[in-house]
Coordinates of C-alpha atoms and ligand atoms in Angstrom, one line a residue:
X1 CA -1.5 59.1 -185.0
X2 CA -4.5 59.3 -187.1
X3 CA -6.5 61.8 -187.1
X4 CA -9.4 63.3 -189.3
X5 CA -11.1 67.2 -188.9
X6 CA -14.8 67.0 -189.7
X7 CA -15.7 70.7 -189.9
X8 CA -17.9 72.7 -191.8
X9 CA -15.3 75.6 -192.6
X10 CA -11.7 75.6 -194.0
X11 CA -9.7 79.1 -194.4
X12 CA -9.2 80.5 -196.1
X13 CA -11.9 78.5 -199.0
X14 CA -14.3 78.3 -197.2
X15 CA -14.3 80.8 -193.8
X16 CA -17.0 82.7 -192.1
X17 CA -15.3 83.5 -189.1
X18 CA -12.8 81.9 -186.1
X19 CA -14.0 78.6 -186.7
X20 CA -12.3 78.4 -190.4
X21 CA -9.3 80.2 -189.2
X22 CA -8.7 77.1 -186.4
X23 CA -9.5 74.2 -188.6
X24 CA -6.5 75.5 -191.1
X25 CA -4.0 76.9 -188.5
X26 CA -4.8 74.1 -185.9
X27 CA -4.4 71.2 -189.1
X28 CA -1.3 72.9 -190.2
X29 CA 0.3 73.0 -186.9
X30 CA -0.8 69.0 -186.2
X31 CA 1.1 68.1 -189.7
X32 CA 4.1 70.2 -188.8
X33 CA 4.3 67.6 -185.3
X34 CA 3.6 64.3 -187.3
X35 CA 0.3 63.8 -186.9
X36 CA -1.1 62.2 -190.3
X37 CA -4.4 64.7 -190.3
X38 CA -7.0 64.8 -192.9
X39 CA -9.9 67.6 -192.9
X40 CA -13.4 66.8 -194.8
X41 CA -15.8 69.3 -195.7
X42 CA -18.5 70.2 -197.8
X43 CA -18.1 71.1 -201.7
X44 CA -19.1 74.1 -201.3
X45 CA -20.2 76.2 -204.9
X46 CA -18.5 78.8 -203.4
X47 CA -15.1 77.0 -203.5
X48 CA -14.5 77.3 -206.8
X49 CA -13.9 80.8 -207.0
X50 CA -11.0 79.8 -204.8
X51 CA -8.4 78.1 -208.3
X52 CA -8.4 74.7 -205.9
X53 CA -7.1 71.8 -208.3
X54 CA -9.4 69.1 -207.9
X55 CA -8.4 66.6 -210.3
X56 CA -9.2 63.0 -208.2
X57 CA -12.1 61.9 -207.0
X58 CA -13.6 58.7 -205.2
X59 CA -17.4 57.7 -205.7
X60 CA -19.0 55.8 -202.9
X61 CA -22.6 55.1 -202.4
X62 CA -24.1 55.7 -198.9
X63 CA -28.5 55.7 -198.6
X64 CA -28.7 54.3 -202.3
X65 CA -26.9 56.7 -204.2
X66 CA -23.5 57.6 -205.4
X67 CA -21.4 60.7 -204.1
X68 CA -18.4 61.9 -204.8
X69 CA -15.4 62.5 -202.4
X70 CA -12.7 65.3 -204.1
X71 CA -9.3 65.1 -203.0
X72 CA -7.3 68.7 -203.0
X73 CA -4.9 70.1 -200.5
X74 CA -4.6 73.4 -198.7
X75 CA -1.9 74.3 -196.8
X76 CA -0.3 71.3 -197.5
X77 CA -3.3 69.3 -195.5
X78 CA -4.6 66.5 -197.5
X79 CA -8.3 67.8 -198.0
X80 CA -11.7 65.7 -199.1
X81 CA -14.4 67.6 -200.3
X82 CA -17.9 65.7 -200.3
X83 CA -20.1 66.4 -202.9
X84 CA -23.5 64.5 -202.5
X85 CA -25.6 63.2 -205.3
X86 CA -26.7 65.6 -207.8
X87 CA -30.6 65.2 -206.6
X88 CA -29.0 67.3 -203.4
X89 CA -28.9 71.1 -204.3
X90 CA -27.4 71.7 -200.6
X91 CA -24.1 73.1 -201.2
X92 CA -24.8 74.8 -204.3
X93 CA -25.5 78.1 -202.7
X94 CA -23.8 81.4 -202.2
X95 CA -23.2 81.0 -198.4
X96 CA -22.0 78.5 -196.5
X97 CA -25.0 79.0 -193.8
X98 CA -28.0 80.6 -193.0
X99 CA -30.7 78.6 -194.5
X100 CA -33.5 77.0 -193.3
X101 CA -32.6 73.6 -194.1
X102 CA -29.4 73.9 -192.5
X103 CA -29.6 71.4 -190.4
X104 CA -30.7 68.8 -192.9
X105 CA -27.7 69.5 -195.2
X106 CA -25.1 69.5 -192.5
X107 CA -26.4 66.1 -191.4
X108 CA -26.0 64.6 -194.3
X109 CA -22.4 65.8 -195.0
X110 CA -21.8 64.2 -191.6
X111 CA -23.4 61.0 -192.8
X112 CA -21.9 61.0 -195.9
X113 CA -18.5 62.2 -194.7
X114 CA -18.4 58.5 -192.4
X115 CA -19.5 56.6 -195.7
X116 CA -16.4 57.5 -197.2
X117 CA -14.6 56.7 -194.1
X118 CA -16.0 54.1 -194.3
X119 CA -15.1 52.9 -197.6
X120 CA -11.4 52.9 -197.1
X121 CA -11.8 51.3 -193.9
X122 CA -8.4 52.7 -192.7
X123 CA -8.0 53.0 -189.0
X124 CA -8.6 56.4 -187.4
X125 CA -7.4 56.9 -183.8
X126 CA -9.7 60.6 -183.6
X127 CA -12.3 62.0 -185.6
X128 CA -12.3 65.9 -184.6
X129 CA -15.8 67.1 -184.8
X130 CA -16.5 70.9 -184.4
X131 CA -19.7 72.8 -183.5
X132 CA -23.3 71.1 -184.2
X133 CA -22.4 70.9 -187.8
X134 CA -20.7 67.7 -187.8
X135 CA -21.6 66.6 -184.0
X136 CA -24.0 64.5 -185.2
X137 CA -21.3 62.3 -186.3
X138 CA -21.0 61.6 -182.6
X139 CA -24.1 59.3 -182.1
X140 CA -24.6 58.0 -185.6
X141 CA -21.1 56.3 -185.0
X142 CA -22.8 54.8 -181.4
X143 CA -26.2 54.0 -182.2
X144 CA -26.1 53.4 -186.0
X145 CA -22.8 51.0 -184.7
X146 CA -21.2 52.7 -188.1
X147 CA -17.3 53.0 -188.3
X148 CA -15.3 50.5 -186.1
X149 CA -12.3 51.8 -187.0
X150 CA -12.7 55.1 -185.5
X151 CA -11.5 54.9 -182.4
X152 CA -12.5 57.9 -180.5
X153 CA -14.2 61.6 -180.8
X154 CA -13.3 64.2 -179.7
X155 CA -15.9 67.3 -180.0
X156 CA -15.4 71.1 -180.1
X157 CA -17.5 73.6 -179.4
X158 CA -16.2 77.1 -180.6
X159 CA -19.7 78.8 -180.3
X160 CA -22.6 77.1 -178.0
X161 CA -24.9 79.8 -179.2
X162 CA -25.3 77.7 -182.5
X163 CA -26.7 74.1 -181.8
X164 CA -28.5 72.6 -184.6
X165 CA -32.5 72.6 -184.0
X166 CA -33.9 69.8 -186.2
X167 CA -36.7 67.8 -186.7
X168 CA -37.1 63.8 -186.1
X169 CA -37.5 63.4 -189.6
X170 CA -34.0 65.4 -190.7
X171 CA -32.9 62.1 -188.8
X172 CA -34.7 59.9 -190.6
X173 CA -33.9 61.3 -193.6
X174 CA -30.4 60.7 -193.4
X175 CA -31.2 57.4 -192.3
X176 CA -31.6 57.5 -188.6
X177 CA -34.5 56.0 -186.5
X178 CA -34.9 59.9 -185.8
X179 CA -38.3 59.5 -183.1
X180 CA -35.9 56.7 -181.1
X181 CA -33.3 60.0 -180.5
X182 CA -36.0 61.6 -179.0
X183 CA -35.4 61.4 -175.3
X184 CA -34.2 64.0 -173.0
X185 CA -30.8 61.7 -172.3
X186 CA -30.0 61.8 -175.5
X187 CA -31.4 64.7 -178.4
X188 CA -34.4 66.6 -177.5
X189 CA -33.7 70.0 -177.3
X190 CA -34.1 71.3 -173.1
X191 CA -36.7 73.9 -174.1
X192 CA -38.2 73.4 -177.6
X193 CA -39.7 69.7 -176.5
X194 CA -40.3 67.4 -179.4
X195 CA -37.4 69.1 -181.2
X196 CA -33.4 67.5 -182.3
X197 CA -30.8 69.5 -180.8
X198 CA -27.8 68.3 -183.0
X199 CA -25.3 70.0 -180.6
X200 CA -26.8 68.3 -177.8
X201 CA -25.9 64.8 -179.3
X202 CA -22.8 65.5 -178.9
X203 CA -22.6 66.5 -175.6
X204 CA -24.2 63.2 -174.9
X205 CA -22.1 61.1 -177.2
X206 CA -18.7 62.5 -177.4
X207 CA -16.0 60.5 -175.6
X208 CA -14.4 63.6 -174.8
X209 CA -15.5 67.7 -175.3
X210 CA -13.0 71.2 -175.4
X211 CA -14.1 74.2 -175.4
X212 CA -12.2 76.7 -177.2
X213 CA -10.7 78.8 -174.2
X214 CA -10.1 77.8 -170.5
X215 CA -12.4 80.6 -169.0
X216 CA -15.5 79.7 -171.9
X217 CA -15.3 75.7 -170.7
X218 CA -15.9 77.3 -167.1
X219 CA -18.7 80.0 -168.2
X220 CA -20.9 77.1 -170.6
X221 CA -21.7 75.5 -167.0
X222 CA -23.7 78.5 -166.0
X223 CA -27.1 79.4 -167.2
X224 CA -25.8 83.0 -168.3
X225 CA -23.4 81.0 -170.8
X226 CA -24.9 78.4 -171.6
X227 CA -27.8 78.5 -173.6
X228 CA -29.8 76.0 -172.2
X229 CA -27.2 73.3 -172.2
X230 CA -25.6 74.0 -168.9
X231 CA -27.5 71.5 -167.4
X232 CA -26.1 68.8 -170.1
X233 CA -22.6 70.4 -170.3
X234 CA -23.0 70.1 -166.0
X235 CA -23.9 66.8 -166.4
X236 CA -20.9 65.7 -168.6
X237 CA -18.6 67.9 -167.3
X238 CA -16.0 65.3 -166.6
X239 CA -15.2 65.2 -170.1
X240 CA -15.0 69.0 -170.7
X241 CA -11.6 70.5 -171.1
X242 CA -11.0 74.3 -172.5
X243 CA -7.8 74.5 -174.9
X244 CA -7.4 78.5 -175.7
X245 CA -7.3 78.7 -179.9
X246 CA -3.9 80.0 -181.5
X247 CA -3.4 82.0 -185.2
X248 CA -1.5 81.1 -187.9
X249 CA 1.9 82.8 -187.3
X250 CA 2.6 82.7 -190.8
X251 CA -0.5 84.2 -191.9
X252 CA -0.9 86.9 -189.2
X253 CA 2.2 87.8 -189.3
X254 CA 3.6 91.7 -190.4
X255 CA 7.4 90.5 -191.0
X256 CA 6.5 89.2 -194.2
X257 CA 2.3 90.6 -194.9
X258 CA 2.3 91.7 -198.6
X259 CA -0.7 93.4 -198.0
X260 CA 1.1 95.9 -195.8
X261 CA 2.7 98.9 -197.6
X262 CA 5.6 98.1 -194.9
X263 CA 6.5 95.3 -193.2
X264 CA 8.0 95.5 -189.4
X265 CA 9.2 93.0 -186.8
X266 CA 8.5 92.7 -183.0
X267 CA 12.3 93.3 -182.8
X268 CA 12.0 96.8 -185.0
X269 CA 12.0 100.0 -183.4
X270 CA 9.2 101.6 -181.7
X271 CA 9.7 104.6 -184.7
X272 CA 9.8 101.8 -187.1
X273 CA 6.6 99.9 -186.0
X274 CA 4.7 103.6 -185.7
X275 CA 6.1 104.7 -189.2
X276 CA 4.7 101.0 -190.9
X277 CA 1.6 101.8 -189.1
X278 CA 1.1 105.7 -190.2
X279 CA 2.0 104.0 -194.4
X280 CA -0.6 101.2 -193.7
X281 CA -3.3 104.4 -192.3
X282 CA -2.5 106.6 -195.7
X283 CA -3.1 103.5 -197.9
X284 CA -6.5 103.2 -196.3
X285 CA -7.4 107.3 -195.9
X286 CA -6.7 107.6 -199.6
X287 CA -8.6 104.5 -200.9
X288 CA -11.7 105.7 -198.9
X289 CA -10.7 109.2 -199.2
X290 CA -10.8 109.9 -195.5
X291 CA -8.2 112.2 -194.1
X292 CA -7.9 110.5 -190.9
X293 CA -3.9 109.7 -190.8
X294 CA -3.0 112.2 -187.7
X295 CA -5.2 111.0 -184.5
X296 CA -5.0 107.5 -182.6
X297 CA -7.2 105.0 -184.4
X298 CA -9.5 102.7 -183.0
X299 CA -11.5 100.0 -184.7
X300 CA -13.2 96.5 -184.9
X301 CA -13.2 93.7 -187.5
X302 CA -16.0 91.7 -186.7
X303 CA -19.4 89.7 -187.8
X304 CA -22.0 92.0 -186.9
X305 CA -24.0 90.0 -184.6
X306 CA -25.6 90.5 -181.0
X307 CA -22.8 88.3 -179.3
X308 CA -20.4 91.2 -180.4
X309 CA -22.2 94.1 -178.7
X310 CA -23.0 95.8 -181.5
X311 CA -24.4 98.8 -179.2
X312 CA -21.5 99.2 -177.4
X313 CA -19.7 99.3 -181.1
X314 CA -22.1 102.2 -182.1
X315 CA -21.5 104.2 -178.6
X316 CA -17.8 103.9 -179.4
X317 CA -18.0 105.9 -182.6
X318 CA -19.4 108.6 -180.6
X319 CA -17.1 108.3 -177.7
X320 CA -13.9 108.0 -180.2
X321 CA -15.1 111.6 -182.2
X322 CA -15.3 113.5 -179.0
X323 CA -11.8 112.1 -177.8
X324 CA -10.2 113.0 -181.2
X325 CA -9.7 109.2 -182.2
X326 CA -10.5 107.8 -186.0
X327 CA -12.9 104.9 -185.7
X328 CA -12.8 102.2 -188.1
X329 CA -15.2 99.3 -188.3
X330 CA -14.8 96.7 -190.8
X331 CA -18.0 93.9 -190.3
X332 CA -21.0 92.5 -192.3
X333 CA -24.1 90.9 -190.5
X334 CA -25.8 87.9 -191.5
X335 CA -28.9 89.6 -189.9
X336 CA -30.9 92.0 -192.5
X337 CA -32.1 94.1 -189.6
X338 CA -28.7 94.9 -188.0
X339 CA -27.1 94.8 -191.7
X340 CA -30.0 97.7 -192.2
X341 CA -29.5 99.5 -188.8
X342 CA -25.1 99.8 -189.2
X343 CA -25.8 100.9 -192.7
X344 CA -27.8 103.7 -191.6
X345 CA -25.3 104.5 -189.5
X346 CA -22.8 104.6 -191.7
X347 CA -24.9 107.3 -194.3
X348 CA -25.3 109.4 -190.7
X349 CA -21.6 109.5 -190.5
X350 CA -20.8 109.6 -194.3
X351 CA -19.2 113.0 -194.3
X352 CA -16.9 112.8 -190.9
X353 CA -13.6 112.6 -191.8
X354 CA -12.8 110.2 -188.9
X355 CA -15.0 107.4 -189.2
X356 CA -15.0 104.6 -191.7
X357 CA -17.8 102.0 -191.4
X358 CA -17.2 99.6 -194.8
X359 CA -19.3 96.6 -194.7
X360 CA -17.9 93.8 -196.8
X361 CA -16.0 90.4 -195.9
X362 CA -12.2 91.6 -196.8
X363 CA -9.4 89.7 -195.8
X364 CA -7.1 91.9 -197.5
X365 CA -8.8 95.0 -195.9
X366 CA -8.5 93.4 -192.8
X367 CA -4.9 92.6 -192.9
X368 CA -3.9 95.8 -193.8
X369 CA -5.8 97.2 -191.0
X370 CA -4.4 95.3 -188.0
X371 CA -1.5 96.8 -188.9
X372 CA -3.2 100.6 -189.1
X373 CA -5.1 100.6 -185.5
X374 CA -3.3 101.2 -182.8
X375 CA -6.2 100.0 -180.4
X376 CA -8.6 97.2 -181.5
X377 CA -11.9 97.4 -179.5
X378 CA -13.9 93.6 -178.8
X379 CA -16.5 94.8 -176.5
X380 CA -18.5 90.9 -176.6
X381 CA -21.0 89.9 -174.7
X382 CA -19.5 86.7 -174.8
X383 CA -16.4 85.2 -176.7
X384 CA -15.8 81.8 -176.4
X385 CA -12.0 82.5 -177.5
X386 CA -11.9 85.6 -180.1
X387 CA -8.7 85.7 -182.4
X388 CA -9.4 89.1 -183.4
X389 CA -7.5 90.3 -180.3
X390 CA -4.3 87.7 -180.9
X391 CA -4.3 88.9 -184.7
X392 CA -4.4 92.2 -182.9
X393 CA -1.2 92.5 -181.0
X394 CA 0.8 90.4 -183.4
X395 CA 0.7 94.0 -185.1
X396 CA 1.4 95.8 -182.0
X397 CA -2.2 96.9 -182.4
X398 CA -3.5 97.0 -178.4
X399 CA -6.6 95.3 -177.7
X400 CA -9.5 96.9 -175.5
X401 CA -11.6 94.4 -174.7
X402 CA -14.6 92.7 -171.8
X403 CA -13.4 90.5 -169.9
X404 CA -15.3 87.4 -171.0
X405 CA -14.2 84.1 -172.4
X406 CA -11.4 83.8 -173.7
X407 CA -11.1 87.6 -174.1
X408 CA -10.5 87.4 -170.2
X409 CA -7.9 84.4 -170.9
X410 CA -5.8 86.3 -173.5
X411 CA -5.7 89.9 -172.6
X412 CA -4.8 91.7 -169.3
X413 CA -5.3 95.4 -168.1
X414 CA -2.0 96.9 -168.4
X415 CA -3.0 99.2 -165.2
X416 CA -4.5 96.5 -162.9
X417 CA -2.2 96.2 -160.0
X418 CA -3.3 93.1 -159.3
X419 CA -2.1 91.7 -162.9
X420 CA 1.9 90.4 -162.8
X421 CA 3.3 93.0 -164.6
X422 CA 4.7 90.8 -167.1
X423 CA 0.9 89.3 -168.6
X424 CA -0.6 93.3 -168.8
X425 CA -1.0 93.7 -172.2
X426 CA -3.8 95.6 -173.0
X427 CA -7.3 97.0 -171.3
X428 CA -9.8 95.2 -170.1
X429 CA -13.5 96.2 -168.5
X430 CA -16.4 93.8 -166.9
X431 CA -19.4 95.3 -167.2
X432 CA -20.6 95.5 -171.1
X433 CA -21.8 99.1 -170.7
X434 CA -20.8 102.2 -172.4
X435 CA -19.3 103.6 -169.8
X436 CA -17.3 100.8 -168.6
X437 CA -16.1 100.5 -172.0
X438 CA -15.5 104.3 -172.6
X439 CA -13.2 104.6 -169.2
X440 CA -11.4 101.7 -170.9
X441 CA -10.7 103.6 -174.1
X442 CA -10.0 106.8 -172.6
X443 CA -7.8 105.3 -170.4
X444 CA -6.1 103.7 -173.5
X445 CA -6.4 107.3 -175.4
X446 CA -4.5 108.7 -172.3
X447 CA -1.7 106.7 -172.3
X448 CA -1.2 106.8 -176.3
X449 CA -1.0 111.0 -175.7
X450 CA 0.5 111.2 -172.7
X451 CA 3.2 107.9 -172.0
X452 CA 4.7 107.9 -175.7
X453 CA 7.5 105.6 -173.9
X454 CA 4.9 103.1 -172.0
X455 CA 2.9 103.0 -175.2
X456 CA 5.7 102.3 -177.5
X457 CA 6.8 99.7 -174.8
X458 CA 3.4 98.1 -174.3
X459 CA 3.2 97.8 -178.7
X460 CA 6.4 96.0 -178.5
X461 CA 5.5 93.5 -175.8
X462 CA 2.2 92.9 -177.6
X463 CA 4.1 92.0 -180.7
X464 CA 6.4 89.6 -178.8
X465 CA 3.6 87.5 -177.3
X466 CA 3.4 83.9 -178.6
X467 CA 0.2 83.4 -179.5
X468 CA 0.9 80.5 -182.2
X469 CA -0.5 77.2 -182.6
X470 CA 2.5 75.3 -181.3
X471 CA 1.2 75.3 -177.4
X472 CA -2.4 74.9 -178.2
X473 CA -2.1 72.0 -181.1
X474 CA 0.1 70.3 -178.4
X475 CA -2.5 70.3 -175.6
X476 CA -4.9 68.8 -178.8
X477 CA -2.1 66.2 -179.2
X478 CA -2.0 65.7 -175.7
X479 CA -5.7 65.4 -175.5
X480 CA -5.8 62.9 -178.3
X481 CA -2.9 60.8 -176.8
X482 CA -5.3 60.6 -173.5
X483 CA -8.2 59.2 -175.2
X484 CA -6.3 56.6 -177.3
X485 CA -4.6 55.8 -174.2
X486 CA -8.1 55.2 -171.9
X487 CA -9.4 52.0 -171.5
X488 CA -12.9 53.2 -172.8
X489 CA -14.1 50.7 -175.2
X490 CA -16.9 51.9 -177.2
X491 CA -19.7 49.3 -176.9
X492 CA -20.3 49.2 -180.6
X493 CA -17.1 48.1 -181.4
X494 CA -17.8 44.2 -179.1
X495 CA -21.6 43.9 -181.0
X496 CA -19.9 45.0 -184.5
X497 CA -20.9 43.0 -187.3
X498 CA -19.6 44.0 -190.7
X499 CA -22.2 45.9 -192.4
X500 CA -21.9 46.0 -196.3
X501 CA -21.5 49.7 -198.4
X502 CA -25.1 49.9 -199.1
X503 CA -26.0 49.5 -195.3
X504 CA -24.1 53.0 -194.5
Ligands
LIG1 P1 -16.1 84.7 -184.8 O1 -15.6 83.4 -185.2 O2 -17.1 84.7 -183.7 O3 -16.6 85.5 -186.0 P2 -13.3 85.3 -184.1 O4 -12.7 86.5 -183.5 O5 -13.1 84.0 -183.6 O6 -14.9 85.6 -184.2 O7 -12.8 85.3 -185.7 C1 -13.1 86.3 -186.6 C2 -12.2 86.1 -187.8 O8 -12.9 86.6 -188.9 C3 -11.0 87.0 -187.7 O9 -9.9 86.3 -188.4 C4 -11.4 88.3 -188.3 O10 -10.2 89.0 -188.8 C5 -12.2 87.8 -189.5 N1 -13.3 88.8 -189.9 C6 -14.4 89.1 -189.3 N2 -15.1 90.0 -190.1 C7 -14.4 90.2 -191.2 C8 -14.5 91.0 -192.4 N3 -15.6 91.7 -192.5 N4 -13.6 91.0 -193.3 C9 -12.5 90.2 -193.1 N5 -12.3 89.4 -192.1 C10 -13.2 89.4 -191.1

């Protein structure tokens, strides 16, 4: 089986958040099966600080011009890296996203990223698309009649909060008849009329959709959830699945984490694992000099963005002083305003020994902090899987989190009667208020003081859960399998006519 990931992040080059982290762990567990997989993203400037050996590269010529494709590898996954034509300055930036001609340059890595498919002509049973950065791929494959060789796509939407808003002529400009899209059955955006929504394409095109939890595919049907699109998700709803994301084992994993000053297993001792974590607090209370070492620690690694409750993040740092915790919080924001607001948080709590707000993507950092919390607070407004809360309890680190998403498929209150005992694994509140979320600490802050044995029993049951890609990356196998298997023959493929290079 064929198939190629069209994604606009790769961890760990190129990784903003979850969405990196699944296109690498998700890849890596599809090779390790025998599925021949290929991802292709952008060449990102921002790559190169990364030592990748790209020593072969393809030209091709898609809207007449030549690009190059880069071949490198990461992971052992055979990658391509498309670098359009120089008179393109759209990946030479610092970020991967957050400019205003975002959709423009992600539409044209999608086109281009089928021109080189094109080229070699090789048959693909599924192209993976993810998100409403390479979506688009969905209907310039059917209407454009580009790409016979694909056989199916399969879409994935790990955030439907993010959807692409462009503008007829971003279309055009990649060579699309972009006013002919502009229909509310196939792109125009439910609210902003006269607008592209990219994401919205491929609702309409894709032959088949997942969300990335069980509980998210559900919640994206309702107007609460589903910014907008309910109504289209509604509408297509028979080919909407939900497939709950894993993490890399081998990457999250505290056995063998060099950034740890001591490693531990989920078959060590509770003494053990509390020992590892007390090193892993002193190597972060002396690099920040904060003598927080003694009390329970709570904290969040997270983008700093309104999804995440970001309020209820800032009441917890209260809540966590007055109940003798150390709060940690270990996040950046991509919006000035909230990047502006935490900092001024952080100078007001600047001298308090127990609270550490550091702003800065870290992976290191973060690693070594898994393993320090002993309670990891997600309090999202909504979370279409979250993998902060599996990385989490792979490091006995208990998660306290709303019940949302795939928050609410992952993690069970450990003192909900009405949970089987064997699923409870952590503490979970509905409403995302303060106090709901502050009964749910201090119920967790109880137990840590006062059931040493439950606590240390509930760490070690956290550590054993299997949260690895080997289920999830079979249900994607599976869902592959049933789409190659359908009868569904794309209309394209009956009216095909070669087309020559030039013409893609
Ligand atoms: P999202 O994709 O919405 O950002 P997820 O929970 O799916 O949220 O994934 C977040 C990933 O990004 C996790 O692996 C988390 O550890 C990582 N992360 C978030 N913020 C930081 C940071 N400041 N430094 C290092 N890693 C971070």
């Amino acid at each position: 089986m064929r198939v190629i990931q069209l994604a606009a992040e790769l961890a760990p080059i190129a990784k903003v958040g979850g969405l990196g982290e699944v296109i690498q762990g998700l890849s890596k567990e599809l090779l390790r099966s025998g599925v021949d997989v290929q991802i292709i993203l952008p060449r990102y400037t921002a790559l190169l600080n990364h030592n990748l050996i790209l020593d072969r590269h393809e030209s091709f010529s898609s809207m007449g011009l030549t690009h190059r494709a880069w071949h490198t590898e990461v992971d052992g996954c055979p990658v391509v890296l498309i670098e359009p034509n120089e008179t393109y300055d759209f990946f030479q930036r610092e970020k991967i996203y957050g400019y205003p001609d975002d959709a423009a340059r992600f539409l044209l890595f999608t086109r281009l990223a089928l021109a080189y498919l094109a080229l070699h002509g090789q048959a693909i049973d599924i192209l993976h698309v993810h998100d409403w950065h390479t979506a688009s791929a969905t209907f310039i494959i059917r209407e454009e009649k580009l790409c016979p060789h694909i056989g199916h796509v399969l879409l994935t939407i790990h955030n439907l909060e993010y959807q692409g808003h462009a503008a007829t002529w971003d279309l055009d400009r990649v060579g699309l008849k972009g006013a002919s899209y502009l229909t509310s059955s196939k792109l125009e955006d439910p609210v902003l009329k006269g607008t592209i929504n990219i994401l919205k394409g491929g609702l309409v095109y894709a032959d088949a959709i997942n969300a990335v939890s069980k509980n998210y595919a559900e919640e994206i049907l309702r107007p609460e959830y589903g910014f907008h699109l309910d109504k289209t998700l509604t509408r297509y709803k028979n080919k909407l699945t939900g497939i709950t994301n894993g993490i890399d084992a081998d990457r999250w994993n505290p056995e063998s984490d060099t950034a740890l000053p001591q490693q531990y297993t989920n078959s060590s001792s509770i003494q053990t694992i509390l020992r590892a974590k007390d090193e892993a607090k002193q190597v972060i209370a002396k690099r920040f000099n904060k003598p927080m070492s003694a009390r329970p620690w709570i904290g969040a690694i997270t983008r700093l963005v309104p999804q995440k409750g970001p309020e209820l993040l800032e009441a917890a740092i209260e809540f966590a002083i007055r109940e003798r915790m150390a709060f940690v919080l270990l996040g950046s924001s991509p919006i000035p305003s909230m990047q502006h607001h935490f900092e001024t948080i952080q100078r007001t709590y600047q001298s308090n020994p127990n609270v550490l707000l550091h702003f800065e993507y870290d992976d290191n950092l973060a690693h070594l902090l898994y393993a320090a919390f002993d309670m990891l607070l997600v309090p999202s407004h909504f979370e279409p899987c979250g993998l902060t809360q599996l990385i989490a309890m792979r490091y006995g680190t208990i998660p306290i989190v709303r019940a949302t998403g795939g928050l609410k498929d992952t993690v069970f209150d450990c003192q909900n009667p009405l949970t089987p005992r064997e699923m409870r694994n952590g503490f979970v509140f509905d409403e995302p208020t303060a106090t709901a979320m502050n009964e749910a600490i201090g119920r967790a802050r109880q137990m840590y003081a006062e059931e040493q044995a439950a606590w240390g029993a509930l760490c070690q049951k956290a550590m054993r859960i299997d949260s690895s890609w080997r289920a999830p990356a079979k249900r994607y196998v599976e869902t592959y399998r049933s789409l190659i298997s359908s009868r569904q023959t794309r209309p394209e493929r009956a009216a095909y006519t070669k087309l020559s290079q030039t013409d893609l």
